[in-house]
Structure formats: structure tokens, C-alpha cells
CSV table of C-alpha atoms and ligand atoms in Angstrom, one decimal:
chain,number,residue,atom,x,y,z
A,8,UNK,CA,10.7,-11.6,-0.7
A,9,UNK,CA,9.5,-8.9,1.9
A,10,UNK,CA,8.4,-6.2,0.5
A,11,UNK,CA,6.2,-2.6,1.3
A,12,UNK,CA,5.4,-1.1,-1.9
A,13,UNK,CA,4.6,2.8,-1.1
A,14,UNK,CA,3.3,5.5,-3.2
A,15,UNK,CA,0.3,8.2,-3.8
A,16,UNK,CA,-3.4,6.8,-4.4
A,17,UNK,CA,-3.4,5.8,-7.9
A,18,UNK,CA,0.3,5.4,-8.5
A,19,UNK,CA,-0.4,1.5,-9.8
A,20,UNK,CA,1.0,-0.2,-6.3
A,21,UNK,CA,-2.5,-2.4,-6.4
A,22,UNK,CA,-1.6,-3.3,-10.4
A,23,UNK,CA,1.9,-3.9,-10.0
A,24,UNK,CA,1.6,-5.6,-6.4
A,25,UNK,CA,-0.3,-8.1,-8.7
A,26,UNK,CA,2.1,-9.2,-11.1
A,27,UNK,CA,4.5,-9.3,-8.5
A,28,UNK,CA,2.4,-11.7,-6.2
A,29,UNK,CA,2.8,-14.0,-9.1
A,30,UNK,CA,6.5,-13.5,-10.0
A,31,UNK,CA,7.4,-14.3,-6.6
A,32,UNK,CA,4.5,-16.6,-5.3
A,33,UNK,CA,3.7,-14.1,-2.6
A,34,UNK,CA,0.4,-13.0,-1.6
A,35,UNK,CA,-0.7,-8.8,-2.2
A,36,UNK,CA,-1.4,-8.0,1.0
A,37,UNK,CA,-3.4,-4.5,0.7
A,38,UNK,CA,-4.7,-3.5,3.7
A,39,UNK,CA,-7.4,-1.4,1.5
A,40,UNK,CA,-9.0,-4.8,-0.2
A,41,UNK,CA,-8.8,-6.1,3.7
A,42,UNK,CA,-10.8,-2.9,5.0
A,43,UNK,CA,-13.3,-3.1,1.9
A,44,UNK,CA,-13.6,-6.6,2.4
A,45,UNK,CA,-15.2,-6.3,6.0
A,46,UNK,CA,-17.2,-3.2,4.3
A,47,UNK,CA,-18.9,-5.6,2.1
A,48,UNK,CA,-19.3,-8.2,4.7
A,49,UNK,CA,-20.9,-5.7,7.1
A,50,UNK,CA,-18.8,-6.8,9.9
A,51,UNK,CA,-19.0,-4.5,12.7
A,52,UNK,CA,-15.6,-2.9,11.9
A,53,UNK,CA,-16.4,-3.1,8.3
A,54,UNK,CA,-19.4,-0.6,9.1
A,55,UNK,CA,-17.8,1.7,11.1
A,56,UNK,CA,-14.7,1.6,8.9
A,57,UNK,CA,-16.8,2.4,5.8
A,58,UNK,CA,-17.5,5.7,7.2
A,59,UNK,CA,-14.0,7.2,7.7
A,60,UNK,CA,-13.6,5.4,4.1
A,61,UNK,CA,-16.1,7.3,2.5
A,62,UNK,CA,-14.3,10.2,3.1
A,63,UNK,CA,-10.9,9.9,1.8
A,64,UNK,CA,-9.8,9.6,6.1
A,65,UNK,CA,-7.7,6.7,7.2
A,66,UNK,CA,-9.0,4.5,9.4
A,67,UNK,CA,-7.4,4.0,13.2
A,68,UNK,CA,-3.9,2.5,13.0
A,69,UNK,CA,-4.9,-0.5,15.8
A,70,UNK,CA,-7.7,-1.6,13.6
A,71,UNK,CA,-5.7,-1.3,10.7
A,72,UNK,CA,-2.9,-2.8,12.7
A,73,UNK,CA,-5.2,-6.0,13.7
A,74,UNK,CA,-6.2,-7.0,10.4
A,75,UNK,CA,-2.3,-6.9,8.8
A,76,UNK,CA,-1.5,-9.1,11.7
A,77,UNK,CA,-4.3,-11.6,11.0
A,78,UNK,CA,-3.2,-11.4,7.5
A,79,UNK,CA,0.3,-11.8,7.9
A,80,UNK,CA,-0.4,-15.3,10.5
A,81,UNK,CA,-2.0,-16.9,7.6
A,82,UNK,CA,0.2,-19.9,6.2
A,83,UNK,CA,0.3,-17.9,2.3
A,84,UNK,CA,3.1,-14.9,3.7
A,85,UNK,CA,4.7,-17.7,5.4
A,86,UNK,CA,7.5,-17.2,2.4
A,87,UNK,CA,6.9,-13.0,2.4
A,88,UNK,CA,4.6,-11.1,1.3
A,89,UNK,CA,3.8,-7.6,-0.6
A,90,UNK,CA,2.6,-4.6,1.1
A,91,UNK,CA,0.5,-2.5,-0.4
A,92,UNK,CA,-1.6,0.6,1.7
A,93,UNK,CA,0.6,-0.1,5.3
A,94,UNK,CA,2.4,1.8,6.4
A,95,UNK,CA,-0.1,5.0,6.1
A,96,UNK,CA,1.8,7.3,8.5
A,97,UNK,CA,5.0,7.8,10.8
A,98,UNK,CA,3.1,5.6,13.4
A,99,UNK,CA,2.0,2.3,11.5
A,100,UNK,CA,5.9,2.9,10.0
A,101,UNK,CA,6.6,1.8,13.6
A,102,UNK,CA,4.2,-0.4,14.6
A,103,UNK,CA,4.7,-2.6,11.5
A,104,UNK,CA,8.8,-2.7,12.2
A,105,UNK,CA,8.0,-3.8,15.3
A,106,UNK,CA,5.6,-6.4,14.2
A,107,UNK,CA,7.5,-7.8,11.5
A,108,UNK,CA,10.7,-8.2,13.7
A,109,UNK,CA,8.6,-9.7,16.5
A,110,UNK,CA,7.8,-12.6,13.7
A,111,UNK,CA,11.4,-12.6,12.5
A,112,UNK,CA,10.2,-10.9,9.2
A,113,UNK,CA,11.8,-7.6,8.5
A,114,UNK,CA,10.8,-6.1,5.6
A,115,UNK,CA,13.6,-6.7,2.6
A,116,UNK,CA,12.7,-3.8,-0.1
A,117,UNK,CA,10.4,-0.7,0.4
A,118,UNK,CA,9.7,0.4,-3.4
A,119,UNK,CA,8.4,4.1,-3.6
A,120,UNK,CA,6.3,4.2,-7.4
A,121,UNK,CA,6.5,7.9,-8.1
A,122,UNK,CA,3.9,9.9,-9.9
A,123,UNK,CA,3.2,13.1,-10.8
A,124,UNK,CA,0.1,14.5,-8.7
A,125,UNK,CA,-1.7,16.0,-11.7
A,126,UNK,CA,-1.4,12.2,-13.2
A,127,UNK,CA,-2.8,10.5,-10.7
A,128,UNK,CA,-6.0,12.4,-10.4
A,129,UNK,CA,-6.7,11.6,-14.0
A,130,UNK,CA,-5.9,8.0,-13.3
A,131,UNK,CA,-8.1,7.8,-10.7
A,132,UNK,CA,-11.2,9.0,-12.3
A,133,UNK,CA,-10.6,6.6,-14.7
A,134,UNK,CA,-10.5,3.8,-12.0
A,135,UNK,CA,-14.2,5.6,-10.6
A,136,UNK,CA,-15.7,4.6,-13.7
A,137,UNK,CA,-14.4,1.2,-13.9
A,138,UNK,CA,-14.9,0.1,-10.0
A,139,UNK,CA,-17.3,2.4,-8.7
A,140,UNK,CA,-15.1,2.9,-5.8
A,141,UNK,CA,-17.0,5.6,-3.1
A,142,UNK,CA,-13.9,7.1,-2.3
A,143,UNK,CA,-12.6,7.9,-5.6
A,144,UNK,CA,-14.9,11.0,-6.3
A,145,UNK,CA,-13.0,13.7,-7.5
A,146,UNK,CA,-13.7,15.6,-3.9
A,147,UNK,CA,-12.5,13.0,-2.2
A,148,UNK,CA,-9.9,11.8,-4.1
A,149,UNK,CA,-8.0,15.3,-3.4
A,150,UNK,CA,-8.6,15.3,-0.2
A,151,UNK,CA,-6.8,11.1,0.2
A,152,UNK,CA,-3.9,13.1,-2.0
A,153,UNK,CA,-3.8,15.9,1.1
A,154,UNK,CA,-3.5,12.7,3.3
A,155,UNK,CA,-0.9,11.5,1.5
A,156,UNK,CA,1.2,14.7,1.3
A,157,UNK,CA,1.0,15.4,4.8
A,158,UNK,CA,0.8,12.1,6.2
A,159,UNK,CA,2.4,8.9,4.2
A,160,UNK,CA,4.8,11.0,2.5
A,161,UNK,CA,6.8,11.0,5.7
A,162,UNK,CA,7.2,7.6,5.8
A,163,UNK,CA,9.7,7.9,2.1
A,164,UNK,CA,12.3,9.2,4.4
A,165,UNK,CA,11.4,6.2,7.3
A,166,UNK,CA,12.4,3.6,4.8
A,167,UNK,CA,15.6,5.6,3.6
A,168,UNK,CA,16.7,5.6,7.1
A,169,UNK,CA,16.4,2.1,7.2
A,170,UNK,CA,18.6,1.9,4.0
A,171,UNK,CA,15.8,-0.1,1.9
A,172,UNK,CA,14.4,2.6,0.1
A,173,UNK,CA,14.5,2.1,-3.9
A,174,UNK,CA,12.3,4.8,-6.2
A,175,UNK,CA,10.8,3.7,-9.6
A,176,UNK,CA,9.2,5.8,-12.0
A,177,UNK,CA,5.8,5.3,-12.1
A,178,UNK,CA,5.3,6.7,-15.5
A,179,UNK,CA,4.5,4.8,-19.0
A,180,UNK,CA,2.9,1.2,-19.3
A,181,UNK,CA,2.1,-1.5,-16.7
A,182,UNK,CA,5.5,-3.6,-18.4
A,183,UNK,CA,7.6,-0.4,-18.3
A,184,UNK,CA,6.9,0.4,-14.8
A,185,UNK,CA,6.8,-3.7,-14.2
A,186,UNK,CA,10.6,-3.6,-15.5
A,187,UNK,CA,11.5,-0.8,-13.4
A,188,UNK,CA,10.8,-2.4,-10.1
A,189,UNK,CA,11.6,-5.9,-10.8
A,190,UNK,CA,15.3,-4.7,-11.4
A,191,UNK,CA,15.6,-3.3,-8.1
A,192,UNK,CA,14.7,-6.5,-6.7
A,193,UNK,CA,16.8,-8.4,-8.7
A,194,UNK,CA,19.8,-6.4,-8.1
B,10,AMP,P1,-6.5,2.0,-0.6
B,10,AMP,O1,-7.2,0.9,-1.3
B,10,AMP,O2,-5.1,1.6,-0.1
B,10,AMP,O3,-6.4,3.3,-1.4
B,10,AMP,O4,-7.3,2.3,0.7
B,10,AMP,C1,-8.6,2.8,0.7
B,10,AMP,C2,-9.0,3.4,2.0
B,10,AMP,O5,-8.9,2.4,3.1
B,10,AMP,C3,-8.1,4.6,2.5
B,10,AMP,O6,-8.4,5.8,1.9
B,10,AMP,C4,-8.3,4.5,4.0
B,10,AMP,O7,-9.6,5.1,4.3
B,10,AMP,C5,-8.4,3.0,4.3
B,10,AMP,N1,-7.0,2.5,4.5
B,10,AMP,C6,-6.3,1.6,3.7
B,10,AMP,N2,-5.1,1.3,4.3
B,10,AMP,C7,-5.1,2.0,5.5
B,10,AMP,C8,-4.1,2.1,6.5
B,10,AMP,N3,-2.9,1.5,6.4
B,10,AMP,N4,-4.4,3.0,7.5
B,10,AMP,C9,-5.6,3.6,7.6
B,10,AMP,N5,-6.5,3.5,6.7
B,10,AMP,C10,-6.3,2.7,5.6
């Protein structure tokens, strides 16, 4: 299974990409956790990275870029894998094609979670006080939604092109929304 999962900050593609990983024996490959891993490590990227972090900005596509295709060499996504964070914009929508057919990988499903904006905000300040995340101060958080308006959205209509676009709703409980996307797959 080769999958992208898309959708707004806080839609649930981090929980969801979770159960999946172990439905399918896949690994979650979020290029978030990757970037806040080398944050915590203070690797030299990690320290620059953490800046444009901080502030709700996306970090360059190559770096981004280099650490998915570390990720993906590693034996785990042999089998496939689960997207979740990449593609960010029009351009990473690109560059990951590209990758994933250079390693005769295309991805099989792109699964758009939907939420309502007004939702996510709440669900995010929620997540602030349980992880602490930087980045998920109410300030910042609107200005990652902005991004994603202007930016990720784009990339909906990317994935329809390619005829592997599928939208759940991304409303009700973890198992609801669970349900939702696993019969898409299993269709
Ligand atoms: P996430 O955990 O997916 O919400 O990502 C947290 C932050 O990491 C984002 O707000 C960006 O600053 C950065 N980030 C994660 N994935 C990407 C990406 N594909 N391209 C650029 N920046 C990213």
C-alpha cells in the first residue's frame, strides 16, 4: 500500500496515519516528525529548520525533499509506506511523482481528510496543551492554515488529475473517520 494522506493542520492525518501503519504493516512516514526529529537532535539542518518551524513557514522543498528520500531507502517502506506532511505545495507534488517513479513506487491512493477550518483550530489548541508543540500557538496556527489555503490546497486537484484522489470526512471519532478511509482502500 502506497499511500499520501493530505489535509489541513489538525485534520487527524498524524492519528489516523497511525492506525493505518499497523493495519497495513507500513511505516508513517511524516515528514513533520522527520524535521522535528533533527530539531531535537540539533543537527545543523535541524537548527536552521526549527526557525522557519517556529513560524508556521514551510521549510525548503530540497531539504524536505532529502530527508523523504533517506526515509523512503530504508528497508521498512520497502512494502509502501504512508505519507503524511509531503507533498506541501505544487512543487514537492512534482518532485515526489518523480521520485517515487524513479524507485518504481508510484503512489496507489491520495486520501484528502476534510475538515471544517473553524474545527481545526479548536483541535489544535487542544493538541498545544497536550504536546507543547511551538508552532501550534494560536498565531501561528492561523497563519500554517493561510499556508495551507494558498499553498497545499492546490495539490487536492494534483492528485484528482492523477485519478487517485478519494475525500473522507474528517468529522466524528478516530473509529468513524478510521472506517471512512479504510473503505476507500478496500474498495
Ligand atoms: P506537520 O507536523 O506536518 O504539521 O509539520 C510541522 C512543520 O514542519 C510545518 O509547519 C513546516 O514548517 C514543516 N514541514 C513539514 N512537512 C513539510 C514539507 N513537506 N515541506 C516544508 N515544510 C514542512
Amino acid at each position: 500500500m502506497r499511500l499520501v494522506l493530505l489535509g489541513a493542520p489538525g485534520s487527524g492525518k498524524g492519528t489516523q496515519a497511525k492506525v493505518l501503519k499497523k493495519e497495513y504493516n507500513i511505516p508513517h512516514i511524516s515528514t513533520g516528525d522527520l524535521l522535528r526529529a533533527a530539531v531535537a537532535a540539533k543537527t545543523e539542518l535541524g537548527l536552521a529548520a526549527k526557525i522557519v518551524m517556529d513560524k508556521g513557514q514551510l521549510v525548503s522543498d530540497e531539504i524536505v525533499l532529502g530527508m523523504l528520500k533517506d526515509r523512503l531507502a530504508e528497508d521498512d517502506a520497502k512494502n509502501g509506506f504512508i505519507l503524511d506532511g509531503f507533498p506541501r505545495n505544487l512543487i514537492q507534488a512534482d518532485m515526489l511523482d518523480k521520485l517515487l517513479t524513479e524507485i518504481n513506487m508510484p503512489a496507489q491512493h491520495a486520501i484528502l481528510i476534510a475538515v471544517d477550518p473553524d474545527e481545526v483550530v479548536g483541535r489544535i489548541a487542544k493538541r498545544a496543551e497536550i504536546e507543547g508543540r511551538a508552532d501550534d500557538s494560536e498565531s501561528v496556527v492561523r497563519d500554517r492554515i493561510k499556508i495551507y489555503e494558498d499553498q497545499t490546497s492546490p495539490v487536492i486537484n494534483h492528485y484528482k488529475d492523477h485519478e487517485i484522489l478519494s475525500e473522507v470526512l474528517g468529522t466524528g471519532s478516530i473509529e468513524e473517520v478510521q472506517h471512512r478511509i479504510l473503505s476507500v482502500l478496500r474498495f
